[in-house]
Amino acid sequence: MDHVNTILKLLLDEAKTVSERSYSPYSGRKEGVIVLLEDGSMVPGVRVENASFQLTIPPLLNVITTLYALQRKDLSAIVSSVAFTEAELAYTSALSGYNWELVAQNVLMVAGAHVSDPTKMLTVTSTTELPTAEQGVIMARNAASFAFIPESNFPVGCAIKTESGDIVTAANIEHTDWSQIICAERNALSTAISYGLSETIELYVSCPKLVGGTPCGSCRQVIVELAPRATVWMDSGNAQPIAMNATELLPGHFTGDVLKRV
Ligand code: THU
């Protein structure tokens, strides 16, 4: 148990470190979680606020949707920089396949899971080749196969490219509680923030079941705030991808600048 406590302490330190990456200009609340996987790799999740407060992604939802899009189910522990809320505990117990033990107000462990010594953050980025628009859209289309969509059976994939050339892909992740569903675009953007990546400058989206599918209103609001300079490329099947600037997708958008405290 002593050894496990040492591991949990290390994870808490990591959670506090990554919490600094939070995008919290409205509340100033810096919050982070670290998931330890059974192979010892770690995955971060941070708080990502939005001018439309309702669209804020809390750290736990952020990291769980990152993990689902990676199809990693081998969770061993989650350590948060702040105490889990009742809602978060209800959320985790609704995730199927895990028997959680709340061992401290900010520590959840999966009963029976193997607890490895933490090694490094799981790599989610690829930088190998910077995609053309067509390649970016194909990356998004491929990412849609990682969608977790028990509610809609409607897969969506997203790929983003940051200013420094990192590429992150993600898919939509559904929950029984529809208000918690995270679209592919928001999943990709919030994963990039958890990993402390630079600003997103290209975003590719693909709805394989709907040629020419475009980002929903919630995603447009989040894209315009987190990636205001981005070009958004939409999969049009065999035709050329359609490009629009983030700001064109949401003309006259609410910036929330007046609300910012920090
Ligand atoms: N969805 C996305 O992932 N992105 C969008 O921009 C549109 C909607 C997802 C959310 C939900 O899982 C499913 O598609 C149906 O709305």
Short mmCIF file of C-alpha atoms and ligand atoms in Angstrom, two decimals:
data_model
loop_
_atom_site.label_atom_id
_atom_site.label_comp_id
_atom_site.label_asym_id
_atom_site.label_seq_id
_atom_site.Cartn_x
_atom_site.Cartn_y
_atom_site.Cartn_z
CA MET A 1 0.00 0.00 0.00
CA ASP A 2 2.93 2.32 0.73
CA HIS A 3 4.08 1.89 -2.82
CA VAL A 4 0.60 2.68 -4.14
CA ASN A 5 0.53 5.82 -1.98
CA THR A 6 3.82 6.92 -3.49
CA ILE A 7 2.35 6.43 -6.97
CA LEU A 8 -0.81 8.38 -6.05
CA LYS A 9 1.29 11.23 -4.67
CA LEU A 10 3.26 11.38 -7.91
CA LEU A 11 0.01 11.42 -9.92
CA LEU A 12 -1.31 14.25 -7.77
CA ASP A 13 1.82 16.27 -8.49
CA GLU A 14 1.30 15.65 -12.21
CA ALA A 15 -2.38 16.62 -11.95
CA LYS A 16 -1.39 19.90 -10.29
CA THR A 17 1.23 20.54 -12.95
CA VAL A 18 -1.12 19.96 -15.87
CA SER A 19 -3.90 21.95 -14.18
CA GLU A 20 -1.89 25.05 -15.13
CA ARG A 21 -2.76 24.33 -18.77
CA SER A 22 -6.46 24.91 -18.05
CA TYR A 23 -8.22 27.45 -20.20
CA SER A 24 -10.10 29.23 -17.43
CA PRO A 25 -10.22 32.93 -18.29
CA TYR A 26 -13.69 33.35 -16.75
CA SER A 27 -13.29 31.72 -13.35
CA GLY A 28 -9.53 31.47 -12.93
CA ARG A 29 -10.09 27.89 -11.73
CA LYS A 30 -7.14 25.78 -12.80
CA GLU A 31 -8.13 22.12 -12.52
CA GLY A 32 -6.51 18.98 -13.85
CA VAL A 33 -6.73 15.23 -13.64
CA ILE A 34 -4.31 12.45 -14.52
CA VAL A 35 -5.41 8.99 -15.55
CA LEU A 36 -2.95 6.19 -14.94
CA LEU A 37 -3.25 3.35 -17.43
CA GLU A 38 -2.32 -0.22 -16.59
CA ASP A 39 0.89 0.01 -18.65
CA GLY A 40 2.08 3.00 -16.58
CA SER A 41 1.36 5.68 -19.16
CA MET A 42 -0.52 8.78 -18.06
CA VAL A 43 -3.19 10.86 -19.78
CA PRO A 44 -3.98 14.43 -18.69
CA GLY A 45 -7.29 16.29 -18.70
CA VAL A 46 -7.81 19.95 -17.84
CA ARG A 47 -10.67 22.40 -17.46
CA VAL A 48 -11.62 24.10 -20.72
CA GLU A 49 -14.04 26.99 -20.26
CA ASN A 50 -16.16 28.78 -22.83
CA ALA A 51 -17.77 32.21 -23.04
CA SER A 52 -21.02 30.29 -23.28
CA PHE A 53 -20.46 28.84 -19.79
CA GLN A 54 -22.63 25.76 -20.45
CA LEU A 55 -20.08 24.52 -23.01
CA THR A 56 -17.30 24.32 -20.43
CA ILE A 57 -15.56 20.93 -20.44
CA PRO A 58 -14.50 19.82 -16.95
CA PRO A 59 -11.20 17.93 -16.57
CA LEU A 60 -12.74 14.52 -15.95
CA LEU A 61 -15.01 14.67 -19.02
CA ASN A 62 -12.06 15.99 -21.02
CA VAL A 63 -9.77 13.09 -20.13
CA ILE A 64 -12.42 10.38 -20.44
CA THR A 65 -13.37 11.52 -23.95
CA THR A 66 -9.67 11.64 -24.88
CA LEU A 67 -9.29 8.05 -23.68
CA TYR A 68 -12.40 6.76 -25.47
CA ALA A 69 -11.19 8.26 -28.75
CA LEU A 70 -7.89 6.44 -28.22
CA GLN A 71 -9.86 3.30 -27.40
CA ARG A 72 -7.90 2.89 -24.18
CA LYS A 73 -10.01 1.14 -21.59
CA ASP A 74 -7.21 -0.06 -19.28
CA LEU A 75 -7.72 2.62 -16.63
CA SER A 76 -6.13 1.98 -13.30
CA ALA A 77 -6.54 5.26 -11.35
CA ILE A 78 -7.70 8.84 -11.75
CA VAL A 79 -6.20 11.53 -9.56
CA SER A 80 -7.61 15.05 -9.57
CA SER A 81 -6.03 18.30 -8.42
CA VAL A 82 -9.35 19.06 -6.67
CA ALA A 83 -11.99 16.89 -4.99
CA PHE A 84 -14.36 15.07 -7.33
CA THR A 85 -17.87 16.47 -7.31
CA GLU A 86 -20.97 14.34 -6.68
CA ALA A 87 -21.83 14.77 -10.35
CA GLU A 88 -18.40 13.49 -11.38
CA LEU A 89 -18.74 10.44 -9.16
CA ALA A 90 -22.15 9.73 -10.66
CA TYR A 91 -20.61 10.20 -14.10
CA THR A 92 -17.81 7.71 -13.47
CA SER A 93 -20.13 5.12 -11.99
CA ALA A 94 -22.25 5.37 -15.15
CA LEU A 95 -19.25 4.39 -17.30
CA SER A 96 -19.65 0.73 -18.01
CA GLY A 97 -16.96 -1.80 -17.29
CA TYR A 98 -15.34 -0.25 -14.21
CA ASN A 99 -15.71 -0.96 -10.54
CA TRP A 100 -14.50 2.30 -8.97
CA GLU A 101 -13.20 2.73 -5.45
CA LEU A 102 -13.11 6.26 -4.08
CA VAL A 103 -9.95 6.04 -1.98
CA ALA A 104 -9.70 9.77 -1.25
CA GLN A 105 -11.89 12.72 -2.22
CA ASN A 106 -9.71 13.27 -5.29
CA VAL A 107 -8.63 9.70 -6.05
CA LEU A 108 -10.57 6.99 -7.87
CA MET A 109 -9.07 3.56 -8.41
CA VAL A 110 -10.40 0.70 -10.49
CA ALA A 111 -10.82 -2.36 -8.28
CA GLY A 112 -8.61 -5.18 -9.42
CA ALA A 113 -6.70 -3.12 -12.00
CA HIS A 114 -2.94 -3.41 -12.23
CA VAL A 115 -1.20 -0.34 -10.76
CA SER A 116 2.08 0.31 -12.59
CA ASP A 117 4.73 2.86 -11.80
CA PRO A 118 3.87 5.93 -13.86
CA THR A 119 6.19 6.28 -16.82
CA LYS A 120 5.32 9.02 -19.29
CA MET A 121 2.41 10.87 -20.79
CA LEU A 122 0.71 8.82 -23.49
CA THR A 123 1.56 10.26 -26.90
CA VAL A 124 -1.50 11.53 -28.74
CA THR A 125 0.18 13.68 -31.37
CA SER A 126 1.81 12.85 -34.64
CA THR A 127 4.05 15.31 -36.41
CA THR A 128 5.41 13.08 -39.13
CA GLU A 129 3.82 14.61 -42.19
CA LEU A 130 1.84 17.81 -42.38
CA PRO A 131 -1.32 16.97 -44.25
CA THR A 132 -2.75 18.64 -47.31
CA ALA A 133 -6.45 19.54 -46.95
CA GLU A 134 -7.40 16.27 -48.64
CA GLN A 135 -5.13 14.24 -46.36
CA GLY A 136 -6.39 16.09 -43.29
CA VAL A 137 -9.97 15.27 -44.17
CA ILE A 138 -9.04 11.63 -44.68
CA MET A 139 -7.38 11.61 -41.25
CA ALA A 140 -10.65 12.95 -39.82
CA ARG A 141 -12.63 10.34 -41.75
CA ASN A 142 -10.42 7.57 -40.37
CA ALA A 143 -10.69 8.99 -36.85
CA ALA A 144 -14.48 8.64 -37.08
CA SER A 145 -14.01 4.88 -36.76
CA PHE A 146 -13.03 5.51 -33.12
CA ALA A 147 -16.37 7.16 -32.33
CA PHE A 148 -18.24 5.82 -29.31
CA ILE A 149 -21.83 6.27 -30.43
CA PRO A 150 -24.30 4.01 -28.63
CA GLU A 151 -26.94 6.78 -28.74
CA SER A 152 -26.83 8.00 -32.36
CA ASN A 153 -24.79 5.54 -34.38
CA PHE A 154 -23.57 8.69 -36.16
CA PRO A 155 -19.76 8.74 -36.28
CA VAL A 156 -17.85 11.99 -36.60
CA GLY A 157 -14.07 12.35 -36.82
CA CYS A 158 -11.84 15.35 -36.44
CA ALA A 159 -8.17 16.10 -36.98
CA ILE A 160 -6.51 19.33 -35.94
CA LYS A 161 -3.14 20.81 -36.72
CA THR A 162 -1.51 23.23 -34.30
CA GLU A 163 0.73 26.15 -35.08
CA SER A 164 3.79 24.09 -34.15
CA GLY A 165 2.76 21.22 -36.42
CA ASP A 166 1.28 18.76 -33.94
CA ILE A 167 -1.65 16.73 -35.21
CA VAL A 168 -4.37 15.37 -32.93
CA THR A 169 -7.30 13.24 -34.03
CA ALA A 170 -10.49 12.52 -32.09
CA ALA A 171 -14.05 11.31 -32.48
CA ASN A 172 -17.43 11.95 -30.88
CA ILE A 173 -18.01 10.22 -27.55
CA GLU A 174 -21.55 9.67 -26.34
CA HIS A 175 -23.00 9.27 -22.88
CA THR A 176 -26.43 8.15 -21.76
CA ASP A 177 -26.84 11.69 -20.47
CA TRP A 178 -26.95 13.57 -23.78
CA SER A 179 -25.91 16.83 -22.16
CA GLN A 180 -22.46 15.27 -21.58
CA ILE A 181 -21.87 14.19 -25.17
CA ILE A 182 -18.70 15.60 -26.66
CA CYS A 183 -18.49 16.10 -30.41
CA ALA A 184 -15.38 15.10 -32.34
CA GLU A 185 -14.27 18.72 -32.84
CA ARG A 186 -14.53 19.63 -29.15
CA ASN A 187 -12.84 16.38 -28.19
CA ALA A 188 -9.85 17.16 -30.42
CA LEU A 189 -9.56 20.76 -29.21
CA SER A 190 -9.85 19.94 -25.51
CA THR A 191 -7.34 17.09 -25.84
CA ALA A 192 -4.88 19.55 -27.42
CA ILE A 193 -5.33 21.91 -24.46
CA SER A 194 -4.82 19.09 -21.95
CA TYR A 195 -1.52 18.35 -23.64
CA GLY A 196 -0.49 22.01 -23.64
CA LEU A 197 -0.26 22.21 -27.43
CA SER A 198 -0.10 25.48 -29.33
CA GLU A 199 -3.05 27.13 -31.07
CA THR A 200 -5.00 25.10 -33.60
CA ILE A 201 -4.69 26.56 -37.08
CA GLU A 202 -6.34 23.87 -39.20
CA LEU A 203 -9.34 21.73 -38.30
CA TYR A 204 -10.66 18.90 -40.46
CA VAL A 205 -14.04 17.32 -39.82
CA SER A 206 -15.73 14.34 -41.39
CA CYS A 207 -19.19 12.85 -40.93
CA PRO A 208 -18.87 9.63 -42.95
CA LYS A 209 -22.64 9.14 -42.98
CA LEU A 210 -23.35 12.70 -44.15
CA VAL A 211 -21.32 14.05 -47.06
CA GLY A 212 -20.66 17.75 -46.49
CA GLY A 213 -21.53 17.57 -42.78
CA THR A 214 -20.55 20.74 -40.90
CA PRO A 215 -19.74 21.49 -37.23
CA CYS A 216 -22.75 21.90 -34.93
CA GLY A 217 -23.49 25.22 -33.24
CA SER A 218 -21.84 24.20 -29.98
CA CYS A 219 -18.64 23.23 -31.80
CA ARG A 220 -18.69 26.49 -33.79
CA GLN A 221 -18.82 28.42 -30.51
CA VAL A 222 -15.91 26.44 -29.08
CA ILE A 223 -13.87 26.52 -32.31
CA VAL A 224 -14.21 30.29 -32.64
CA GLU A 225 -12.99 30.78 -29.08
CA LEU A 226 -10.16 28.24 -28.96
CA ALA A 227 -9.06 28.38 -32.58
CA PRO A 228 -10.19 31.76 -33.96
CA ARG A 229 -7.57 31.78 -36.71
CA ALA A 230 -8.29 28.24 -37.86
CA THR A 231 -9.41 27.16 -41.27
CA VAL A 232 -12.13 24.54 -40.92
CA TRP A 233 -12.14 21.91 -43.68
CA MET A 234 -15.27 19.84 -44.18
CA ASP A 235 -15.28 16.44 -45.86
CA SER A 236 -17.27 16.47 -49.09
CA GLY A 237 -16.64 12.87 -50.09
CA ASN A 238 -15.02 12.68 -53.51
CA ALA A 239 -15.34 16.43 -54.06
CA GLN A 240 -12.79 18.98 -52.79
CA PRO A 241 -13.10 19.65 -49.04
CA ILE A 242 -15.01 22.85 -48.27
CA ALA A 243 -13.01 25.45 -46.32
CA MET A 244 -14.35 28.17 -44.04
CA ASN A 245 -12.67 30.35 -41.46
CA ALA A 246 -13.68 29.72 -37.85
CA THR A 247 -15.21 33.21 -37.70
CA GLU A 248 -17.16 32.70 -40.94
CA LEU A 249 -18.80 29.67 -39.36
CA LEU A 250 -20.25 31.82 -36.59
CA PRO A 251 -20.79 35.38 -37.79
CA GLY A 252 -21.42 37.92 -35.06
CA HIS A 253 -20.36 35.45 -32.40
CA PHE A 254 -20.31 36.17 -28.69
CA THR A 255 -16.68 36.53 -27.64
CA GLY A 256 -17.10 36.77 -23.89
CA ASP A 257 -14.11 39.13 -23.70
CA VAL A 258 -16.03 41.34 -21.30
CA LEU A 259 -16.39 38.39 -18.92
CA LYS A 260 -12.73 37.51 -18.74
CA ARG A 261 -11.10 37.89 -15.34
CA VAL A 262 -7.65 36.66 -16.26
N1 THU B 1 -21.52 15.47 -33.63
C1 THU B 1 -20.18 15.76 -33.75
O1 THU B 1 -19.32 15.01 -33.31
N2 THU B 1 -19.82 16.93 -34.35
C2 THU B 1 -20.72 17.81 -34.89
O2 THU B 1 -20.34 18.91 -35.24
C3 THU B 1 -22.12 17.40 -35.05
C4 THU B 1 -22.56 16.35 -34.07
C5 THU B 1 -21.89 14.24 -32.93
C6 THU B 1 -22.52 14.47 -31.59
C7 THU B 1 -23.34 13.21 -31.42
O3 THU B 1 -22.49 12.19 -30.93
C8 THU B 1 -23.76 12.83 -32.83
O4 THU B 1 -22.83 13.51 -33.69
C9 THU B 1 -25.18 13.27 -33.17
O5 THU B 1 -25.38 14.60 -32.93
#
